Coordinates of C-alpha atoms in Angstrom, one line a residue:
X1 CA -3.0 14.3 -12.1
X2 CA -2.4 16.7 -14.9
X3 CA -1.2 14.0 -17.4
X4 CA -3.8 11.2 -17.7
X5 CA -1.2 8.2 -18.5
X6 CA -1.9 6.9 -21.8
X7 CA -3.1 2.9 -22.0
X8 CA -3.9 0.2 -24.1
X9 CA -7.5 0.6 -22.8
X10 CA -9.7 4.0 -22.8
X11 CA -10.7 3.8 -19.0
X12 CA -14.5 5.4 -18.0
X13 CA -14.2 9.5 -17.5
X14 CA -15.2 8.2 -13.6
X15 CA -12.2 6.2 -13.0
X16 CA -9.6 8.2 -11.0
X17 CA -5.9 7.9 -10.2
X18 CA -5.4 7.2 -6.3
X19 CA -4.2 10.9 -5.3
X20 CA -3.2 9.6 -1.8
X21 CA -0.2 6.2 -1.5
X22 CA 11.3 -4.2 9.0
X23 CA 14.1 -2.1 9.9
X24 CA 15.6 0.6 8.1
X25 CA 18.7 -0.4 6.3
X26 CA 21.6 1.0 7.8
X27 CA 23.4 3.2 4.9
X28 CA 27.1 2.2 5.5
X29 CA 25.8 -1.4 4.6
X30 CA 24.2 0.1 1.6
X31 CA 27.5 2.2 1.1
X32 CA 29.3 -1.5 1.3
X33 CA 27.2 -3.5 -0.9
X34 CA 27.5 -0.6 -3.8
X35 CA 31.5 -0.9 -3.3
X36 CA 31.5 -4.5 -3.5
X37 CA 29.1 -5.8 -6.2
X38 CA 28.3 -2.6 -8.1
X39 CA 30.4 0.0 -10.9
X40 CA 31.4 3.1 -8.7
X41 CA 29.1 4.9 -11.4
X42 CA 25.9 3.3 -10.2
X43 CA 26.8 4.4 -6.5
X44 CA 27.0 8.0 -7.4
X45 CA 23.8 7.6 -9.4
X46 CA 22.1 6.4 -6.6
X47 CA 22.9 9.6 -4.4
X48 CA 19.0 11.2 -4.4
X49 CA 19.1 15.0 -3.8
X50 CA 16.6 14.7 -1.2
X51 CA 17.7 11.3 0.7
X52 CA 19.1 12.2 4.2
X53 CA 23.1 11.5 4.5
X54 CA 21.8 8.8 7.7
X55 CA 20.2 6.0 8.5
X56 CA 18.2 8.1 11.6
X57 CA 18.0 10.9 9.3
X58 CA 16.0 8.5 7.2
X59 CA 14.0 7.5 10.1
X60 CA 12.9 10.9 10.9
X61 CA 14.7 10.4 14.1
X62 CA 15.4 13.8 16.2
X63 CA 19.0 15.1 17.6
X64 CA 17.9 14.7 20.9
X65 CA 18.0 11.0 21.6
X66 CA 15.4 11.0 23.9
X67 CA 12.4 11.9 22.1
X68 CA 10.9 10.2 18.7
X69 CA 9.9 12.5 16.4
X70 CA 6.0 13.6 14.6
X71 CA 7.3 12.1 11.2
X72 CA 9.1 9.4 9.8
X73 CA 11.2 11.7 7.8
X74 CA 9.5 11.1 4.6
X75 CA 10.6 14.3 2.0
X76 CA 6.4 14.2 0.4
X77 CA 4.6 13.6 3.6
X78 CA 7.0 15.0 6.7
X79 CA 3.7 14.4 8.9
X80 CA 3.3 11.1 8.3
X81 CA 4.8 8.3 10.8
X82 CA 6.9 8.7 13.8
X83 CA 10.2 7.3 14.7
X84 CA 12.2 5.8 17.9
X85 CA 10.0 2.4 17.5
X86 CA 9.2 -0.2 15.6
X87 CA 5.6 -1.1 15.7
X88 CA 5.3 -5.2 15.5
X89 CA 1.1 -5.2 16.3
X90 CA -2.2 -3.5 16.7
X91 CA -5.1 -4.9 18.4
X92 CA -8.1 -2.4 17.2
X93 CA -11.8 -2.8 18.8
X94 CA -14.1 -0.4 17.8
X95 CA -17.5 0.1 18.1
X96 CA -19.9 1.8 15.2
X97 CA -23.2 3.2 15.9
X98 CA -24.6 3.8 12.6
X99 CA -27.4 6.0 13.8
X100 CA -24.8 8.4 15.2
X101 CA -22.0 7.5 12.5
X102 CA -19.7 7.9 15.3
X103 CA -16.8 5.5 16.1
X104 CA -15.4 4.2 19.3
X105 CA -12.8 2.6 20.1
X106 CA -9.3 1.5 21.7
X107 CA -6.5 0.1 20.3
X108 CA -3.2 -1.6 21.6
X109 CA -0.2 -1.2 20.2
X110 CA 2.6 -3.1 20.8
X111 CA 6.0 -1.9 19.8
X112 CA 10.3 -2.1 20.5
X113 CA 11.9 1.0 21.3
X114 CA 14.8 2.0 19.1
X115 CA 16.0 5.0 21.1
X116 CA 15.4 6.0 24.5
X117 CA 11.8 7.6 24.5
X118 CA 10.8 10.0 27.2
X119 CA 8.0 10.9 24.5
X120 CA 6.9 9.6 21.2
X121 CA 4.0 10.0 18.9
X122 CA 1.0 8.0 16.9
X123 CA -1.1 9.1 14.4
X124 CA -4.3 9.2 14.8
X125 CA -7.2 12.1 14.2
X126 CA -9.7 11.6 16.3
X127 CA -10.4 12.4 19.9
X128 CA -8.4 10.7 22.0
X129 CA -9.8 10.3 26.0
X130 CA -7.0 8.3 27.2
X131 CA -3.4 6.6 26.8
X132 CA -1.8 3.9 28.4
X133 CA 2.0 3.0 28.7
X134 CA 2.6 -0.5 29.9
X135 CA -0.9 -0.2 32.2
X136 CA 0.5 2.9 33.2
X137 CA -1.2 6.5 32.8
X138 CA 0.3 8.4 30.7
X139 CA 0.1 12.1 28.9
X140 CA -1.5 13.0 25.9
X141 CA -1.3 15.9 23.6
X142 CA -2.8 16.0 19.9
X143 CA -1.2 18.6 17.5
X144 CA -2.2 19.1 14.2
X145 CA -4.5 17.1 12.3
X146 CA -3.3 13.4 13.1
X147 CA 0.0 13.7 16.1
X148 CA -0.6 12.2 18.9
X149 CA 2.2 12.8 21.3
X150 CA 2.5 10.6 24.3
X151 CA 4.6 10.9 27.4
X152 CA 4.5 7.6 29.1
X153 CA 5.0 8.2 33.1
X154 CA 8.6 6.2 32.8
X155 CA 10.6 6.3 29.7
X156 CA 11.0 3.9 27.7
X157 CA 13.9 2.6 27.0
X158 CA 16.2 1.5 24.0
X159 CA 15.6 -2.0 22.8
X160 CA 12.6 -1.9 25.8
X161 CA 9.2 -3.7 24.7
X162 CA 6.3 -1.8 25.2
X163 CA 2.6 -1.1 24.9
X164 CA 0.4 2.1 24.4
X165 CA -3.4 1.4 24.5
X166 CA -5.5 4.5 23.0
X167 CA -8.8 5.0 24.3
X168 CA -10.8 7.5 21.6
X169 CA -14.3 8.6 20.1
X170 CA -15.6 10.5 17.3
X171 CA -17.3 11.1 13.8
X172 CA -14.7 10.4 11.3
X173 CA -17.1 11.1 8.8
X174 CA -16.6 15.3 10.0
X175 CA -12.5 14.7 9.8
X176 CA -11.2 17.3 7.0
X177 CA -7.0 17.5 6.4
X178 CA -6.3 20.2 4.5
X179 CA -4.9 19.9 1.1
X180 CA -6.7 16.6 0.6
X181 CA -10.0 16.9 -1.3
X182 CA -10.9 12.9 -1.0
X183 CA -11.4 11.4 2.1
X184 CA -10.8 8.0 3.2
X185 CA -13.7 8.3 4.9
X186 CA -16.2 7.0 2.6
X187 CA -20.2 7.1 3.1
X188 CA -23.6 6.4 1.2
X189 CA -26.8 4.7 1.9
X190 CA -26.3 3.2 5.5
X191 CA -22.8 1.8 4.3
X192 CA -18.9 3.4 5.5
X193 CA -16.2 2.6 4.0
X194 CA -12.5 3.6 5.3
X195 CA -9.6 2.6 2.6
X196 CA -7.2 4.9 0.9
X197 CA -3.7 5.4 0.0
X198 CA -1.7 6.9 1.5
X199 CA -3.8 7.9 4.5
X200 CA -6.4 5.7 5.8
X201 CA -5.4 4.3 9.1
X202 CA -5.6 7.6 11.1
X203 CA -9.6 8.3 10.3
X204 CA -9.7 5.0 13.0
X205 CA -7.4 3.7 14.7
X206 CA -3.8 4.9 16.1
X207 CA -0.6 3.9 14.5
X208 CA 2.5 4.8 13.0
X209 CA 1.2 5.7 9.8
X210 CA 4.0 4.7 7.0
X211 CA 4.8 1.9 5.0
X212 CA 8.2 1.9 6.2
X213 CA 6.9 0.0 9.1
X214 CA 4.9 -2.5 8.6
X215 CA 3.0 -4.8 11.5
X216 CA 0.7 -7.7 12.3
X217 CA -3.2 -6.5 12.4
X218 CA -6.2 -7.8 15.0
X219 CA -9.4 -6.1 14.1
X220 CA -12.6 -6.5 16.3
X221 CA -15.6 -4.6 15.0
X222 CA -19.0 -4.2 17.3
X223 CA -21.8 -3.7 15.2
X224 CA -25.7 -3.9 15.2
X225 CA -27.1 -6.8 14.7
X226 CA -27.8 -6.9 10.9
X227 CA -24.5 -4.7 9.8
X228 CA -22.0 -6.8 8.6
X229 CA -18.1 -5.6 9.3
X230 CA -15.2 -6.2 6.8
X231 CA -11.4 -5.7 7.4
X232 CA -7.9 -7.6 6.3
X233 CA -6.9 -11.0 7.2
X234 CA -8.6 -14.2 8.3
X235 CA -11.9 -13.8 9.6
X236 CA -12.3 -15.4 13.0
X237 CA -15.7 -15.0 13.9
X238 CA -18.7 -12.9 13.3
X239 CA -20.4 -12.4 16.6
X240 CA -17.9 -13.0 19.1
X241 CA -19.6 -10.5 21.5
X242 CA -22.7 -13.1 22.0
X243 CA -24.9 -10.1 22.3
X244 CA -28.5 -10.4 21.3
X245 CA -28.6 -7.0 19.5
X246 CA -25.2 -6.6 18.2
X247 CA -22.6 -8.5 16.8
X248 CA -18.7 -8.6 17.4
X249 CA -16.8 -9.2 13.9
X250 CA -13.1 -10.4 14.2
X251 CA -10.5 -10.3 11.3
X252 CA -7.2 -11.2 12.2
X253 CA -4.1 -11.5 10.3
X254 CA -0.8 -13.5 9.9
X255 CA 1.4 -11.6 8.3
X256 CA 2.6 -7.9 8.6
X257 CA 1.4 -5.3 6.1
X258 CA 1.7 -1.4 6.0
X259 CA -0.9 0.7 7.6
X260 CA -2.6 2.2 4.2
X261 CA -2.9 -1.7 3.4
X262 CA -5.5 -1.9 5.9
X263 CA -8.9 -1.1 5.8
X264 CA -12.4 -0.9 7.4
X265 CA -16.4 -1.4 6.1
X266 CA -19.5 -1.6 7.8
X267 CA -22.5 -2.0 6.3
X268 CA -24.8 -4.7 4.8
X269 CA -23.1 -7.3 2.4
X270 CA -23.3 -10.9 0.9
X271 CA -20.1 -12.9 2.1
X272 CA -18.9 -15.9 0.4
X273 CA -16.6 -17.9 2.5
X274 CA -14.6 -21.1 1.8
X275 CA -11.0 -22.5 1.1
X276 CA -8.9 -22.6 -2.4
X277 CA -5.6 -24.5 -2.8
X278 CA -5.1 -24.5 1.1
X279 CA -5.4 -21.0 2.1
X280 CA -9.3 -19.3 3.1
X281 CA -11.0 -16.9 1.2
X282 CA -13.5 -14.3 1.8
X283 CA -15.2 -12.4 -0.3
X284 CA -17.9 -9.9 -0.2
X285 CA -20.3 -7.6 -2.2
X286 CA -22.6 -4.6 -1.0
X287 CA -26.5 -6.1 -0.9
X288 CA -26.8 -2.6 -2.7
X289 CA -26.2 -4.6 -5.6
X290 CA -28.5 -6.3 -7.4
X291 CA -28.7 -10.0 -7.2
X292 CA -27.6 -10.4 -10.9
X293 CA -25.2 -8.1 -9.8
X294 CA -23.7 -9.9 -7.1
X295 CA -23.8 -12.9 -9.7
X296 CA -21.0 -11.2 -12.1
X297 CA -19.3 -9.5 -9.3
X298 CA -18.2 -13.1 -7.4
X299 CA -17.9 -14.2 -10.6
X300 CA -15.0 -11.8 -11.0
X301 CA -13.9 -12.0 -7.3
X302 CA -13.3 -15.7 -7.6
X303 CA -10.8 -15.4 -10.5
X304 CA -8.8 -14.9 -7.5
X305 CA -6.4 -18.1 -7.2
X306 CA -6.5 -18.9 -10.8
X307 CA -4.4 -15.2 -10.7
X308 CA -2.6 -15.7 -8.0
X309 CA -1.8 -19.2 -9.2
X310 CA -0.2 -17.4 -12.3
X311 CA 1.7 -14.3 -10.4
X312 CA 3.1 -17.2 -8.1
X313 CA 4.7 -18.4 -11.5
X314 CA 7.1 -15.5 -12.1
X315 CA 6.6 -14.1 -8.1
X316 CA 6.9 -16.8 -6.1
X317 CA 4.9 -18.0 -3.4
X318 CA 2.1 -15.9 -2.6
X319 CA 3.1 -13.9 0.6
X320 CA 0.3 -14.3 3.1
X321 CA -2.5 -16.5 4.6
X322 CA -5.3 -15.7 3.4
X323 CA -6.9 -14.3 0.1
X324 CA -10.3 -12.5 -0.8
X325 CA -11.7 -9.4 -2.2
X326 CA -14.3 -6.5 -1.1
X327 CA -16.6 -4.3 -3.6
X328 CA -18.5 -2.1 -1.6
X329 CA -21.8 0.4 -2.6
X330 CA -20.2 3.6 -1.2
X331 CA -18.5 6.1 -4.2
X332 CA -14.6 5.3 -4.4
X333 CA -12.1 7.9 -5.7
X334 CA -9.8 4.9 -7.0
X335 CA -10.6 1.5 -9.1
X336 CA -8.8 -0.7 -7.0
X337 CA -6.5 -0.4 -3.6
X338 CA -3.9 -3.2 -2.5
X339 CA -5.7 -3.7 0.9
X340 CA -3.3 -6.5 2.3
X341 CA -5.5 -10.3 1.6
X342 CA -8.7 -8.6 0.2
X343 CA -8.1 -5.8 -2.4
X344 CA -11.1 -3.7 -2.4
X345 CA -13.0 -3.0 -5.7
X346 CA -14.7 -0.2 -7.5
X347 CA -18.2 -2.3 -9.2
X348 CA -18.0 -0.5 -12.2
X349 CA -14.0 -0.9 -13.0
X350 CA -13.9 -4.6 -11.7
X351 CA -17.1 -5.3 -14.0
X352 CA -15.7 -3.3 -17.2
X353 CA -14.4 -6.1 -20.1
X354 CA -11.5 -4.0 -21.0
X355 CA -10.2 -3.5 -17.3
X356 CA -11.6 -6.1 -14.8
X357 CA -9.0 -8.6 -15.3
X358 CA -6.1 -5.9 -15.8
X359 CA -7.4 -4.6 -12.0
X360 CA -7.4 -7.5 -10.5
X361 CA -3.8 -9.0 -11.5
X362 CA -2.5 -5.2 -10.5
X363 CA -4.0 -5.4 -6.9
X364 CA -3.6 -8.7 -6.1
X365 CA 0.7 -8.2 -7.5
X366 CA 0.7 -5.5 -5.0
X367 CA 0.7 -8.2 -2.4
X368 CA 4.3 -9.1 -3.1
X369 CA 5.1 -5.6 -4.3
X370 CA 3.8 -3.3 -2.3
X371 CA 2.3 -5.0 0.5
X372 CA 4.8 -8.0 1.6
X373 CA 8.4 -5.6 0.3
X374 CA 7.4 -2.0 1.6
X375 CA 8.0 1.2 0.7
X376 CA 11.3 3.0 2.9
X377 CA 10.0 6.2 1.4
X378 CA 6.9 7.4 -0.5
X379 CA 9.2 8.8 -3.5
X380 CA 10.0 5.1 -4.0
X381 CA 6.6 4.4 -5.5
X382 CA 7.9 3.0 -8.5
X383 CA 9.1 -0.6 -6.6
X384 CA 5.1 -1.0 -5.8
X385 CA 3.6 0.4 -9.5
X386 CA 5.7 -0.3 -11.9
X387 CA 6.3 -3.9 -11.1
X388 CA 2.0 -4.3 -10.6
X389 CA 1.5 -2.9 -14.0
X390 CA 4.3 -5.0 -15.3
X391 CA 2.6 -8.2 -13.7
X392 CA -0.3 -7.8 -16.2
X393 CA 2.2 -7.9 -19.4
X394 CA 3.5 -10.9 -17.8
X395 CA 0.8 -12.4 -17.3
X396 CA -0.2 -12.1 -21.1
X397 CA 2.3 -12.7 -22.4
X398 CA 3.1 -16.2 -20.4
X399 CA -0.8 -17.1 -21.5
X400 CA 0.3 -16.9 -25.0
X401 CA -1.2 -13.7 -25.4
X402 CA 0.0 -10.3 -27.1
X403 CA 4.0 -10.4 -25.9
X404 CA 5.5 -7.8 -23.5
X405 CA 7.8 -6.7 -25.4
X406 CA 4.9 -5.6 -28.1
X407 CA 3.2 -3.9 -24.9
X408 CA 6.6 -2.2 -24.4
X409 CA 7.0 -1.3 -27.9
X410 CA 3.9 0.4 -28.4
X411 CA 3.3 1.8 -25.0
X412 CA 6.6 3.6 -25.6
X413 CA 5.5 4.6 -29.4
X414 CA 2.6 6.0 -28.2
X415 CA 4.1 8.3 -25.4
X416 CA 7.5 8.9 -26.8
X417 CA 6.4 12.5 -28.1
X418 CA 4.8 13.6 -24.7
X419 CA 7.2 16.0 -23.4
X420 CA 4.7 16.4 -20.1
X421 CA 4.6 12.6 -19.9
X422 CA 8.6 12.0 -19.2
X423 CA 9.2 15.1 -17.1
X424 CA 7.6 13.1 -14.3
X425 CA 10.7 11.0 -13.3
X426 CA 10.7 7.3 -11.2
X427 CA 13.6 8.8 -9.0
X428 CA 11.6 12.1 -7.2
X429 CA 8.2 11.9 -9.4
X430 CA 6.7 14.7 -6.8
X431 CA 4.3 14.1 -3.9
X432 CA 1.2 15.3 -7.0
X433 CA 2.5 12.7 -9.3
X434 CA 3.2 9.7 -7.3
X435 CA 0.3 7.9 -9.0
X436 CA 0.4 9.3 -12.6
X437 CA 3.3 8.2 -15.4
X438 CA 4.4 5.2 -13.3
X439 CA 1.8 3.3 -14.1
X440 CA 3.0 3.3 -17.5
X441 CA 6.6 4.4 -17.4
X442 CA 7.0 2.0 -15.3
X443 CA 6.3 -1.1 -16.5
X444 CA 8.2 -0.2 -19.5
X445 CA 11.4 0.3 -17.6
X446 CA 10.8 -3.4 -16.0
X447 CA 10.9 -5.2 -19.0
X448 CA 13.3 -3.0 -20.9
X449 CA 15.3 -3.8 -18.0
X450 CA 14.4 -7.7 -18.3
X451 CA 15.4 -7.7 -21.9
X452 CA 19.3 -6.0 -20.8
X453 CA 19.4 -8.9 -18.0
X454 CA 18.0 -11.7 -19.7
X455 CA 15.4 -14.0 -19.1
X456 CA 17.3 -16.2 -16.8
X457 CA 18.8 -13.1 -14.6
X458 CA 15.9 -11.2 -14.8
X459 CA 13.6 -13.9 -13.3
X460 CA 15.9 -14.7 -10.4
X461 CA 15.8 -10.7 -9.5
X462 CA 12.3 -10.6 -9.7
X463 CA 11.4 -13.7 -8.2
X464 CA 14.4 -12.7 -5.2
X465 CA 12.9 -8.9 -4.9
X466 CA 9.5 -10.5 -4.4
X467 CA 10.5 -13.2 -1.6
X468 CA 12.3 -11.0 0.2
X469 CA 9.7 -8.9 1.9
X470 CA 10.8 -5.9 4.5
X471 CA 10.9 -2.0 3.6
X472 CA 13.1 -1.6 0.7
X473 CA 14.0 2.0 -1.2
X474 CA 14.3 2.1 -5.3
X475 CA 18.0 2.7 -4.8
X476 CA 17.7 -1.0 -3.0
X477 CA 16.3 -2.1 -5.9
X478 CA 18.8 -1.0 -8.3
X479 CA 21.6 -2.5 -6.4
X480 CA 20.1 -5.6 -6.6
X481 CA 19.4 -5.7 -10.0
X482 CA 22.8 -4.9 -10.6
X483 CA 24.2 -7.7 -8.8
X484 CA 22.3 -9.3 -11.1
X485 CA 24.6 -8.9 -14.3
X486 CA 28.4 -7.9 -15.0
X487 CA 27.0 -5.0 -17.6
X488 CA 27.4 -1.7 -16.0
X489 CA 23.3 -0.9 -15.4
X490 CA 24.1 3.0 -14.8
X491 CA 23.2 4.2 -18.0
X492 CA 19.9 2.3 -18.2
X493 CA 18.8 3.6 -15.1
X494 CA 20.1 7.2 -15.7
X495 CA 17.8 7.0 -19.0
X496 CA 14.9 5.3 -17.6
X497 CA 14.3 6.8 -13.9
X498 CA 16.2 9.7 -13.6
X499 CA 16.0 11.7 -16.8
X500 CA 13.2 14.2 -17.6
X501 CA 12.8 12.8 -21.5
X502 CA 12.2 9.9 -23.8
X503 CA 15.2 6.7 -23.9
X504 CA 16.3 6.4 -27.1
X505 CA 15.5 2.8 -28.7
X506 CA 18.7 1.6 -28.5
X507 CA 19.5 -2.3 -27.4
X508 CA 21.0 -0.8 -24.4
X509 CA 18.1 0.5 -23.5
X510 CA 16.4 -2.3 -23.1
X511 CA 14.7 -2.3 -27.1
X512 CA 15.1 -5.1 -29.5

């Protein structure tokens, strides 16, 4: 990013910003709830140059009812997605030969039509060899660098339940997309790594790649005997092929997340397994680690339910199953990444005194914001950031530590003079700067906006955003915060996500 976002700690020159990243809401209800519970200024502030006027415009959906479209009408990433479905599961088995570094696999996807489909499209960038509709043949095409379009042999049809099973093969490790300099393809020392935001899920396995639809994961992962192979969820077993020289590893989970919430490793790693307050955990560390190594990294892992234990107090229950954390060997080009259950870990940023504890409340928020209520559109970023940064003030502050209106207070001293800084807005920060000022403009907006509420408000909205789970848009969010209080929120917001400069310090804004 062009404008490194100051913070109250000096991160390592190596640490990196990620460059990466339920039904859609119909808009008349949106439209209805502004009427009813909000000013009419907050519902023409909502209006977002770049927001489609519909609900299937929003979807990406086509004129043509009878086709679903290679997008899911995202304004940053038009690629990215598809539309006339709603993906509910995947069922991914893929076999790795590490010799070749070349993947195989084939994946089911179950999914209910929303449209009429004579044809529809997953997103996926390696070779594909064959497609099934229903057990049926159907056609394949691949356009681009990740659409796969499909034309079952019968349509499929509105409301119709269906399954595609994807048969492909190839060296993600040789997959280049233009315009993206870091892979999510990650490799070093007999260890791969797949993880990124917000493209990871097409380097291996199919899917409708956007966090607007989110869906239930089963990963199966066939191995030599000797590699281990770690992925979201619960794990079910770790040699469920019964094969002499290779090993099947199952991870399974309970509870939807978005497709760049998933993730992939194979390699050779110390696992610690076990249960904490009811729910199991798993966590594991590359052997490329020393020993003593190892030592401080579970050390750090295993803050885990303590944390969660003191998000829960503010977020509410903690959204899924199962809980754990990953730090592989291979180079990351990001500290930390919400993968959904197991955030995975850079060593060096989870290890550092001045950010380890930071990173870990951050990525392990993002499973209420950000993993459990989904984005409805990348430009809505702020709804997963700001609130993750936030959680860290919170946290602080509720320990007895420095309070977050102090962070507030000198977080904004400290920026309030960066032209550059402010002209990145929350509303349409820009598909560069999606992970840049939010981080830090952000938060401040959420407690500003807490102190205009009021404790008592202000937790109820939080605690209410965070239960609710489903794709949700920042305009969503707004609506619901100002259901929240009789005081007409349009100004605050026009000040805080919309315009290109500093608030004033004014009570209304949210200062003391």
């Amino acid at each position: 990013m062009s404008f490194p976002p100051p913070r109250s700690w000096a991160p390592p020159a190596t640490y990196r910003p990620r460059t990466i990243v339920y039904v859609l809401a119909a808009v008349s209800a949106l439209v209805l709830l502004i009427t009813v519970a909000v000013p009419i200024g907050i519902g023409v502030l909502l209006y977002r140059g770049d927001w489609p006027p519909t609900s299937e415009a929003a979807a990406g959906a086509p004129t043509a009812a009878t086709g679903g479209a290679n997008g899911a009408g995202d304004p940053y990433f038009p690629d990215y997605g598809s539309s006339g479905y709603d993906a509910a599961s995947y069922s991914i088995a893929v076999d790795f030969d590490p010799q070749k570094q070349r993947l195989t696999g084939t994946t089911v996807v179950r999914a209910r039509a929303t449209q009429d489909l004579e044809s529809f499209y997953l997103d996926l960038a390696l070779p594909v060899t064959r497609v099934l509709v229903d057990d049926v043949e159907a056609e394949f095409e691949q356009q681009g660098f990740q659409d796969l379009e499909i034309t079952p042999a019968t349509p499929v049809r509105e409301r119709q339940s269906f399954s595609v099973s994807v048969s492909y093969a190839g060296e993600p490790g040789e997959l280049r997309r233009e315009g993206v300099e870091d892979s999510p393809w990650r490799a070093g020392d007999d260890e791969w790594t797949v993880a990124g935001e917000p493209e990871s899920s097409a380097w291996w396995y199919p899917a409708n790649d956007h966090p607007s639809d989110p869906a239930l994961v089963d990963v199966s992962v066939r191995v030599p005997t000797g590699y281990q192979a770690v992925s979201v969820g619960r794990l079910v077993s770790s040699d469920a092929g019964q094969e002499t020289d290779h090993d099947t590893w199952h991870w399974r989970t309970s509870e939807p997340l978005p497709t760049y919430a998933s993730f992939l490793a194979i390699g050779h790693y110390e696992l610690k397994q076990g249960e904490s307050g009811g729910r199991p955990f798993v966590y594991a560390a590359s052997t490329r680690y020393s020993a003593e190594d190892r030592v401080r990294l579970f050390a750090a892992l295993e803050r885990t339910p303590a944390l969660i234990a003191e998000i829960e107090a503010f977020a509410g229950p903690y959204p899924y199953s199962d809980i754990g954390g990953f730090v592989p060997a291979t180079e990351l080009w990001f500290a930390g990444l919400e993968t959904a259950t197991r955030p995975v870990y850079q060593a060096s940023a989870l290890l550092d005194d001045r950010f380890g504890e930071e990173l870990l409340v951050h990525e392990l928020a993002h499973m209420w914001f950000g993993d459990h209520v989904t984005l409805l559109q990348w430009n809505d970023i702020f709804t997963n950031e700001a609130f993750a940064s936030w959680a860290y003030w919170e946290v602080v502050d509720r320990r007895g530590g420095k309070p977050a209106d102090d962070e507030l207070d000198d977080t904004y001293a400290r920026t309030k003079d960066e032209r550059g800084f402010w002209q990145v807005t929350m509303i349409d920060p820009g598909p560069t700067q999606l992970f840049g000022t939010v981080y830090v403009r952000g938060p401040m907006a959420v407690q500003a906006l807490g102190n205009v509420l009021g404790d008592r408000a202000f937790g109820a909205l939080v605690r209410t955003w965070a239960q609710g789970g489903g794709t949700r848009s920042l305009e969503d969010f707004m609506v619901t915060a100002q259901a929240r209080t009789s005081t007409d929120l349009t100004p605050f917001f026009r000040e805080w996500l919309f315009d290109p400069d500093a608030p004033e310090q004014t009570k209304a804004n949210g200062f003391g």
